[in-house]
Amino acid sequence: MPLQEFPYAQGQLHCEGIPLTAIAEAVDTPVYVYSATAIRSNLRGYARSLATVPHEIRYSVKANSSLAVLALLGAEGSGFDIVSGGELFRVLRAGGDPAKVVFSGVGKTRDELRYALENEIGAFHCESSQELDVLRAVASSMNASPAVALRVNPDIDAKTHPYIATGLREHKFGIAVDEAESLYRDAGSWAPLRFTSLSCHIGSQIFDMQVFQEVLGQMLELATKLNRSAGRICTIDLGGGLAVGYRAEESSASIKTYGRMLSEAFRGTGFRLGLEPGRSIVGQAGVLLTRVLYRKPAGRKTFLVVDGAMNDLLRPALYAAHHEILPVRQDGGPQVACDIVGPVCESGDFLATNRALPPCDRGDLLAVATAGAYGFVQASNYNSRPRAAEVLVEGDTFRIVRVRETREDLVRGETV
Ligand SMILES: *Cc1c(COP(=O)(O)O)cnc(C)c1O
């Protein structure tokens, strides 16, 4: 916030040049609406601020895996960080370059490893010695010699929500630094695997540049030390994690500041920098557009029951996350305290609580802001609700990039 690509004009909230009312009319609600310009400019922001150091940006697919978003980023030259075989399938379907794909995650199956090897992805970011064993076996059987990074767990507190912190020893992610050191020392014995890089990812929604500075210092030091003894580490991948502002008064962490800090630290080290930004590319670039079904006064507060729910956007229920609620029709009327809730049969089904909003009633449209990351990707069919449509806006045009699910879709693959 504030959202440059979602301006009010003529009393109406827009995405770029398109009034959101036009999208609701054409596609119905709930619907996710993304700004292509915002996505592209965030990616370019990284590229620009890192121009002076050799680097690779691997967009983290799990933040928003819509084919249209992946295609847009791929066309800009982005690589991809995937965490499942399904995400690789999406990247390939969207025309992404497999050579620019890195595969992270603690639980890659043999089948997923084989699928990724068949498609000759760029590197495997491995998280345990057992995973290395399995990867070595599968790679040997295919005469492949994949590039590997060990994902180390730097034991650094990301100072973020506990569910999205990943860099402490107590978390399931990564390999402890001392174990990683001994694995790299024995790199030769892991042939045909090639240990070419080092990676980490300490968590998400991180504002504190000092935290990044600490990680980056530790990773540079570790890679240098390992290269002195045995390794041939060329790339250091620092993962994703840069925060976006979810509250009206809160700015996003600056991509430019972060990029400059990284450039300065990497310049002259001889290491390539890898980054896996997700949220900071797409978070601010999307809203969930929803319509008020009922206004329901209850004692001192008012419930606005809307057609979007926790199955469409889980973040408020899952992390007690805050999303700003923007009335699509700008109205200077007196404000009322509202809870914005969905139709799902759970008291945890809310999109926002205790928000001062101008009077809203049946049929009015609301935009749930900053819903581009970890929004649609976490959607489910809970309560047998078809998943929402997705729309990509660019300038004065918009495209439906995913149609709303139908009732038939709800029972696909089932038998009585
Ligand atoms: C989720 C994830 C990311 C992206 O994190 P953001 O906070 O969305 O930037 C990057 N790398 C890995 C390994 C991840 O699991």
Coordinates of C-alpha atoms and ligand atoms in Angstrom, one line a residue:
M1 CA 0.0 0.0 0.0
P2 CA -0.6 2.5 -1.5
L3 CA -1.4 0.6 -4.7
Q4 CA -0.2 2.4 -7.8
E5 CA -1.9 0.0 -10.2
F6 CA -5.2 0.1 -8.4
P7 CA -6.2 3.8 -8.5
Y8 CA -9.6 5.4 -7.9
A9 CA -10.8 7.3 -10.9
Q10 CA -14.3 8.8 -11.5
G11 CA -15.2 7.6 -8.0
Q12 CA -14.5 3.9 -8.9
L13 CA -11.6 1.6 -8.0
H14 CA -9.7 0.5 -11.1
C15 CA -7.1 -2.0 -12.0
E16 CA -4.8 -0.1 -14.4
G17 CA -7.3 1.4 -16.9
I18 CA -10.2 -1.0 -16.1
P19 CA -13.0 -0.2 -13.6
L20 CA -13.4 -3.2 -11.4
T21 CA -17.2 -3.0 -11.8
A22 CA -16.6 -3.9 -15.5
I23 CA -14.8 -7.0 -14.5
A24 CA -17.5 -8.0 -12.0
E25 CA -20.1 -7.6 -14.7
A26 CA -18.2 -9.6 -17.2
V27 CA -16.9 -12.4 -15.0
D28 CA -19.1 -12.3 -11.9
T29 CA -17.6 -12.5 -8.4
P30 CA -15.6 -13.6 -6.5
V31 CA -12.7 -13.1 -8.9
Y32 CA -9.0 -12.5 -8.5
V33 CA -7.8 -9.5 -10.6
Y34 CA -4.1 -9.1 -11.4
S35 CA -2.2 -6.2 -12.9
A36 CA 0.4 -7.3 -15.5
T37 CA 2.1 -4.0 -15.3
A38 CA 2.6 -4.3 -11.5
I39 CA 4.0 -7.8 -11.8
R40 CA 6.4 -6.9 -14.6
S41 CA 7.6 -3.7 -12.9
N42 CA 8.4 -5.6 -9.7
L43 CA 10.5 -8.2 -11.6
R44 CA 12.2 -5.4 -13.5
G45 CA 12.9 -3.6 -10.2
Y46 CA 15.0 -6.6 -9.1
A47 CA 16.8 -6.9 -12.5
R48 CA 17.6 -3.2 -12.5
S49 CA 18.9 -3.0 -9.0
L50 CA 21.1 -6.1 -9.6
A51 CA 22.4 -5.1 -13.0
T52 CA 26.0 -4.8 -11.9
V53 CA 26.3 -8.3 -10.5
P54 CA 25.8 -11.7 -12.2
H55 CA 22.5 -12.9 -11.0
E56 CA 19.5 -15.1 -11.7
I57 CA 16.0 -14.4 -10.5
R58 CA 13.9 -17.5 -10.0
Y59 CA 10.3 -16.4 -9.3
S60 CA 8.8 -18.6 -6.5
V61 CA 5.9 -20.3 -8.3
K62 CA 4.0 -21.2 -5.1
A63 CA 3.2 -17.5 -4.5
N64 CA 1.0 -17.4 -7.6
S65 CA 1.1 -20.2 -10.1
S66 CA -1.4 -19.0 -12.7
L67 CA -0.2 -20.0 -16.1
A68 CA -0.7 -16.4 -17.3
V69 CA 1.4 -15.0 -14.5
L70 CA 4.1 -17.6 -15.2
A71 CA 4.0 -16.9 -18.9
L72 CA 4.3 -13.2 -18.3
L73 CA 7.4 -13.6 -16.1
G74 CA 9.0 -16.2 -18.3
A75 CA 8.7 -13.8 -21.3
E76 CA 10.6 -11.3 -19.1
G77 CA 13.4 -13.8 -18.8
S78 CA 12.6 -14.9 -15.2
G79 CA 13.6 -18.3 -14.0
F80 CA 11.4 -20.3 -11.5
D81 CA 11.7 -21.8 -8.1
I82 CA 9.4 -24.8 -7.8
V83 CA 8.5 -27.0 -4.8
S84 CA 6.6 -29.8 -6.6
G85 CA 6.4 -31.7 -9.9
G86 CA 3.0 -30.1 -10.4
E87 CA 4.7 -26.6 -10.3
L88 CA 7.2 -27.8 -12.9
F89 CA 4.3 -29.0 -15.1
R90 CA 2.8 -25.5 -14.8
V91 CA 6.1 -23.8 -15.7
L92 CA 6.5 -26.0 -18.8
R93 CA 2.9 -25.5 -19.8
A94 CA 3.4 -21.7 -19.5
G95 CA 6.5 -21.9 -21.8
G96 CA 9.1 -21.4 -19.0
D97 CA 12.7 -22.5 -19.6
P98 CA 13.5 -25.6 -17.6
A99 CA 17.2 -24.7 -17.6
K100 CA 16.2 -21.8 -15.4
V101 CA 14.2 -23.9 -12.9
V102 CA 15.4 -24.7 -9.4
F103 CA 13.6 -27.3 -7.4
S104 CA 13.3 -26.7 -3.6
G105 CA 11.3 -28.5 -0.9
V106 CA 11.9 -31.1 1.9
G107 CA 9.9 -33.9 0.4
K108 CA 10.6 -34.4 -3.3
T109 CA 9.4 -37.9 -4.4
R110 CA 11.4 -40.2 -6.6
D111 CA 8.8 -39.6 -9.3
E112 CA 9.1 -35.8 -9.0
L113 CA 12.9 -36.1 -9.2
R114 CA 12.7 -38.2 -12.3
Y115 CA 10.3 -35.8 -13.9
A116 CA 12.6 -32.9 -13.2
L117 CA 15.7 -34.8 -14.5
E118 CA 13.8 -35.8 -17.7
N119 CA 13.2 -32.1 -18.2
E120 CA 16.8 -31.1 -17.4
I121 CA 16.0 -28.5 -14.9
G122 CA 18.8 -26.1 -13.8
A123 CA 19.4 -27.3 -10.2
F124 CA 18.1 -29.3 -7.3
H125 CA 18.1 -27.6 -4.0
C126 CA 18.4 -30.5 -1.6
E127 CA 17.4 -30.5 2.0
S128 CA 18.7 -33.8 3.5
S129 CA 21.3 -36.5 2.9
Q130 CA 18.6 -39.1 2.2
E131 CA 17.3 -36.9 -0.5
L132 CA 20.8 -36.7 -2.0
D133 CA 20.9 -40.5 -1.9
V134 CA 17.7 -40.9 -3.8
L135 CA 18.6 -38.1 -6.3
R136 CA 21.9 -39.8 -6.9
A137 CA 20.3 -43.2 -7.5
V138 CA 17.7 -41.7 -9.9
A139 CA 20.2 -39.6 -11.7
S140 CA 22.6 -42.5 -12.1
S141 CA 19.9 -44.7 -13.6
M142 CA 19.2 -41.9 -16.2
N143 CA 22.9 -41.1 -16.9
A144 CA 22.2 -37.6 -15.7
S145 CA 24.6 -35.4 -13.7
P146 CA 22.4 -32.7 -12.2
A147 CA 23.6 -29.5 -10.5
V148 CA 22.9 -29.5 -6.8
A149 CA 22.8 -26.9 -4.1
L150 CA 22.5 -27.8 -0.5
R151 CA 19.9 -25.7 1.2
V152 CA 21.4 -24.8 4.5
N153 CA 19.5 -23.7 7.5
P154 CA 21.4 -20.7 8.8
D155 CA 19.6 -20.7 12.2
I156 CA 18.6 -17.1 11.8
D157 CA 15.3 -15.7 13.2
A158 CA 13.4 -14.1 10.3
K159 CA 11.3 -12.2 12.8
T160 CA 8.1 -13.0 10.9
H161 CA 4.9 -15.0 11.5
P162 CA 5.9 -18.4 13.0
Y163 CA 4.2 -20.3 10.1
I164 CA 6.3 -18.5 7.5
A165 CA 9.7 -18.5 9.3
T166 CA 11.9 -21.3 8.0
G167 CA 15.4 -20.5 9.0
L168 CA 15.7 -21.7 12.5
R169 CA 17.3 -25.1 13.5
E170 CA 13.9 -26.2 14.9
H171 CA 12.3 -25.8 11.5
K172 CA 12.0 -28.8 9.1
F173 CA 13.8 -26.9 6.3
G174 CA 17.4 -27.1 5.2
I175 CA 20.6 -28.8 6.4
A176 CA 22.5 -27.6 9.5
V177 CA 25.6 -25.7 8.6
D178 CA 28.1 -28.2 10.0
E179 CA 26.4 -31.1 8.2
A180 CA 26.4 -29.1 5.0
E181 CA 30.1 -28.5 5.4
S182 CA 30.9 -32.2 5.7
L183 CA 28.6 -33.0 2.8
Y184 CA 30.4 -30.5 0.6
R185 CA 33.8 -31.8 1.7
D186 CA 32.8 -35.2 0.4
A187 CA 31.3 -33.7 -2.8
G188 CA 33.4 -36.1 -4.9
S189 CA 31.8 -39.2 -3.5
W190 CA 28.3 -37.9 -4.6
A191 CA 29.0 -38.2 -8.3
P192 CA 27.2 -37.9 -10.6
L193 CA 25.7 -35.1 -8.6
R194 CA 27.6 -31.8 -9.0
F195 CA 27.6 -29.5 -6.0
T196 CA 27.6 -26.2 -7.8
S197 CA 25.7 -23.9 -5.4
L198 CA 24.6 -23.1 -2.0
S199 CA 21.0 -22.0 -1.1
C200 CA 18.9 -20.9 1.8
H201 CA 15.5 -19.3 2.4
I202 CA 14.8 -18.2 5.9
G203 CA 11.2 -17.2 5.7
S204 CA 8.7 -14.8 4.2
Q205 CA 7.3 -11.4 4.8
I206 CA 10.7 -10.1 6.1
F207 CA 11.0 -6.3 6.5
D208 CA 14.2 -6.2 8.4
M209 CA 17.2 -5.6 6.1
Q210 CA 19.5 -6.5 9.0
V211 CA 18.2 -10.0 8.9
F212 CA 19.0 -10.3 5.2
Q213 CA 22.4 -8.8 5.8
E214 CA 23.1 -11.4 8.4
V215 CA 22.0 -14.3 6.2
L216 CA 24.0 -13.0 3.3
G217 CA 27.1 -12.5 5.3
Q218 CA 26.9 -16.0 6.6
M219 CA 26.3 -17.5 3.2
L220 CA 29.2 -15.7 1.6
E221 CA 31.5 -16.7 4.4
L222 CA 30.3 -20.4 4.2
A223 CA 30.7 -20.6 0.4
T224 CA 34.2 -19.0 0.6
K225 CA 35.2 -21.4 3.3
L226 CA 33.9 -24.4 1.4
N227 CA 35.6 -23.4 -1.8
R228 CA 38.9 -23.1 0.0
S229 CA 38.8 -26.7 1.1
A230 CA 37.0 -28.7 -1.7
G231 CA 33.9 -27.2 -3.3
R232 CA 33.2 -25.5 -6.5
I233 CA 30.4 -23.3 -5.5
C234 CA 29.5 -20.8 -8.2
T235 CA 26.1 -19.6 -7.1
I236 CA 24.7 -18.5 -3.8
D237 CA 20.9 -18.5 -3.8
L238 CA 19.4 -16.4 -1.0
G239 CA 15.8 -17.5 -1.5
G240 CA 12.9 -15.1 -1.3
G241 CA 11.2 -13.5 1.6
L242 CA 11.0 -9.7 1.0
A243 CA 7.9 -8.3 2.6
V244 CA 5.1 -6.4 1.1
G245 CA 2.9 -3.8 3.0
Y246 CA -0.5 -5.2 3.8
R247 CA -1.7 -2.2 5.8
A248 CA -2.7 1.2 4.4
E249 CA 0.1 2.9 6.4
E250 CA 2.7 0.3 5.7
S251 CA 5.0 0.4 2.7
S252 CA 6.5 -2.7 1.1
A253 CA 10.1 -3.4 1.8
S254 CA 12.1 -1.7 -1.0
I255 CA 13.2 -4.0 -3.8
K256 CA 15.7 -1.3 -4.8
T257 CA 17.2 -1.0 -1.4
Y258 CA 17.5 -4.8 -1.1
G259 CA 18.9 -5.2 -4.5
R260 CA 21.5 -2.5 -4.0
M261 CA 22.6 -4.1 -0.7
L262 CA 23.0 -7.4 -2.4
S263 CA 24.9 -5.9 -5.3
E264 CA 27.4 -4.3 -3.0
A265 CA 27.9 -7.5 -1.0
F266 CA 28.3 -9.7 -4.1
R267 CA 30.4 -7.4 -6.3
G268 CA 33.9 -8.8 -6.7
T269 CA 33.2 -12.0 -4.8
G270 CA 33.1 -14.1 -8.0
F271 CA 29.8 -15.7 -6.9
R272 CA 26.6 -15.5 -8.9
L273 CA 23.6 -14.4 -6.9
G274 CA 20.4 -16.4 -7.0
L275 CA 17.1 -15.0 -5.7
E276 CA 13.7 -16.6 -5.4
P277 CA 11.2 -13.8 -4.8
G278 CA 7.5 -14.6 -4.7
R279 CA 5.4 -12.4 -2.6
S280 CA 7.3 -9.2 -3.5
I281 CA 6.6 -9.9 -7.3
V282 CA 2.9 -10.6 -7.1
G283 CA 1.6 -9.6 -3.7
Q284 CA 0.6 -6.1 -4.4
A285 CA -0.3 -6.9 -8.0
G286 CA -3.6 -8.6 -7.2
V287 CA -7.0 -8.1 -5.4
L288 CA -9.8 -10.4 -4.7
L289 CA -13.0 -8.8 -5.9
T290 CA -16.1 -9.8 -4.0
R291 CA -19.7 -8.7 -3.7
V292 CA -21.8 -8.1 -0.6
L293 CA -24.6 -10.7 -0.4
Y294 CA -26.1 -9.4 2.9
R295 CA -25.7 -6.7 5.5
K296 CA -26.4 -8.1 8.9
P297 CA -26.4 -5.8 11.9
A298 CA -25.5 -7.7 15.1
G299 CA -25.4 -5.7 18.3
R300 CA -22.7 -3.1 18.0
K301 CA -21.2 -4.4 14.8
T302 CA -22.3 -5.1 11.3
F303 CA -21.5 -8.2 9.4
L304 CA -21.0 -7.8 5.7
V305 CA -21.6 -11.3 4.3
V306 CA -19.7 -11.4 0.9
D307 CA -19.5 -14.0 -1.8
G308 CA -15.7 -14.5 -1.3
A309 CA -14.7 -16.7 1.6
M310 CA -11.8 -18.5 3.4
N311 CA -11.8 -21.1 0.7
D312 CA -10.9 -18.3 -1.8
L313 CA -8.4 -16.4 0.4
L314 CA -7.2 -18.4 3.4
R315 CA -4.6 -15.9 4.7
P316 CA -6.8 -14.2 7.3
A317 CA -8.0 -17.5 8.8
L318 CA -4.6 -19.2 8.5
Y319 CA -2.2 -16.5 9.7
A320 CA -4.6 -13.9 11.1
A321 CA -3.3 -11.9 8.1
H322 CA -4.5 -8.3 7.6
H323 CA -5.8 -7.3 4.1
E324 CA -7.2 -3.8 3.5
I325 CA -10.8 -3.7 2.3
L326 CA -11.4 -1.2 -0.5
P327 CA -14.9 -0.2 -1.4
V328 CA -15.1 -0.3 -5.2
R329 CA -17.4 2.7 -5.3
Q330 CA -15.7 5.6 -3.5
D331 CA -18.1 7.0 -1.0
G332 CA -17.6 9.8 1.6
G333 CA -20.5 8.6 3.8
P334 CA -20.1 8.1 7.5
Q335 CA -18.1 5.0 8.3
V336 CA -19.4 1.9 10.1
A337 CA -17.4 -0.8 11.8
C338 CA -17.8 -4.0 9.9
D339 CA -16.6 -7.6 9.9
I340 CA -16.3 -8.9 6.3
V341 CA -17.2 -12.5 6.4
G342 CA -17.8 -15.3 3.8
P343 CA -20.6 -17.9 3.5
V344 CA -18.4 -20.8 4.8
C345 CA -19.7 -22.5 7.9
E346 CA -16.8 -21.6 10.2
S347 CA -16.4 -18.7 12.6
G348 CA -12.9 -18.5 11.3
D349 CA -14.3 -17.6 7.9
F350 CA -13.5 -13.9 7.8
L351 CA -11.6 -11.7 5.3
A352 CA -11.3 -8.8 7.7
T353 CA -12.6 -7.8 11.1
N354 CA -13.5 -4.5 12.6
R355 CA -13.0 -2.3 9.6
A356 CA -14.4 1.2 9.2
L357 CA -16.2 1.3 5.9
P358 CA -18.6 3.6 4.3
P359 CA -22.1 2.2 4.4
C360 CA -22.3 -0.9 2.1
D361 CA -25.3 -2.9 1.2
R362 CA -26.4 -5.8 -0.9
G363 CA -24.7 -5.8 -4.3
D364 CA -21.9 -3.5 -3.5
L365 CA -18.4 -4.5 -4.5
L366 CA -15.4 -4.7 -2.2
A367 CA -11.7 -5.4 -3.2
V368 CA -9.6 -7.3 -0.8
A369 CA -6.2 -5.7 -1.4
T370 CA -2.7 -7.3 -1.7
A371 CA -4.1 -10.7 -2.5
G372 CA -1.9 -11.5 -5.5
A373 CA 0.5 -13.8 -3.5
Y374 CA -0.6 -16.9 -1.5
G375 CA -4.2 -16.1 -2.5
F376 CA -5.7 -18.2 -5.3
V377 CA -2.9 -20.8 -4.8
Q378 CA -4.3 -21.7 -1.4
A379 CA -7.9 -21.8 -2.6
S380 CA -9.9 -25.0 -1.9
N381 CA -13.3 -26.4 -2.6
Y382 CA -14.3 -26.4 1.0
N383 CA -18.1 -26.3 1.5
S384 CA -18.2 -27.5 -2.2
R385 CA -17.6 -24.0 -3.4
P386 CA -16.2 -23.7 -7.0
R387 CA -13.0 -21.9 -7.1
A388 CA -13.0 -18.3 -8.3
A389 CA -12.1 -17.0 -11.7
E390 CA -8.8 -15.1 -12.4
V391 CA -8.4 -12.0 -14.6
L392 CA -5.2 -10.4 -15.9
V393 CA -5.4 -6.7 -16.7
E394 CA -3.0 -4.8 -18.9
G395 CA -3.6 -1.2 -19.6
D396 CA -7.1 -0.9 -21.0
T397 CA -7.7 -4.5 -21.6
F398 CA -8.4 -7.5 -19.5
R399 CA -8.4 -11.3 -20.1
I400 CA -10.0 -14.1 -18.2
V401 CA -7.0 -16.3 -17.5
R402 CA -8.8 -18.9 -15.5
V403 CA -12.6 -19.5 -15.8
R404 CA -14.6 -20.0 -12.7
E405 CA -15.1 -23.6 -11.7
T406 CA -18.4 -25.2 -12.4
R407 CA -20.4 -27.6 -10.2
E408 CA -19.3 -30.4 -12.6
D409 CA -15.7 -29.5 -11.8
L410 CA -16.5 -30.1 -8.1
V411 CA -17.2 -33.8 -8.7
R412 CA -14.6 -34.5 -11.5
G413 CA -13.0 -37.9 -10.9
E414 CA -15.5 -39.0 -8.3
T415 CA -17.8 -42.0 -8.3
V416 CA -20.7 -42.8 -6.1
Ligands
LIG1 C1 8.2 -19.7 -0.5 C2 9.6 -19.8 -0.9 C3 10.1 -18.7 -1.6 C4 9.4 -17.4 -1.8 O1 9.2 -16.6 -0.7 P1 8.5 -15.2 -0.7 O2 8.4 -14.8 0.7 O3 7.2 -15.4 -1.4 O4 9.4 -14.3 -1.5 C5 11.4 -18.7 -2.1 N1 12.2 -19.9 -1.9 C6 11.7 -21.0 -1.3 C7 12.5 -22.2 -1.1 C8 10.4 -20.9 -0.8 O5 9.9 -22.0 -0.2

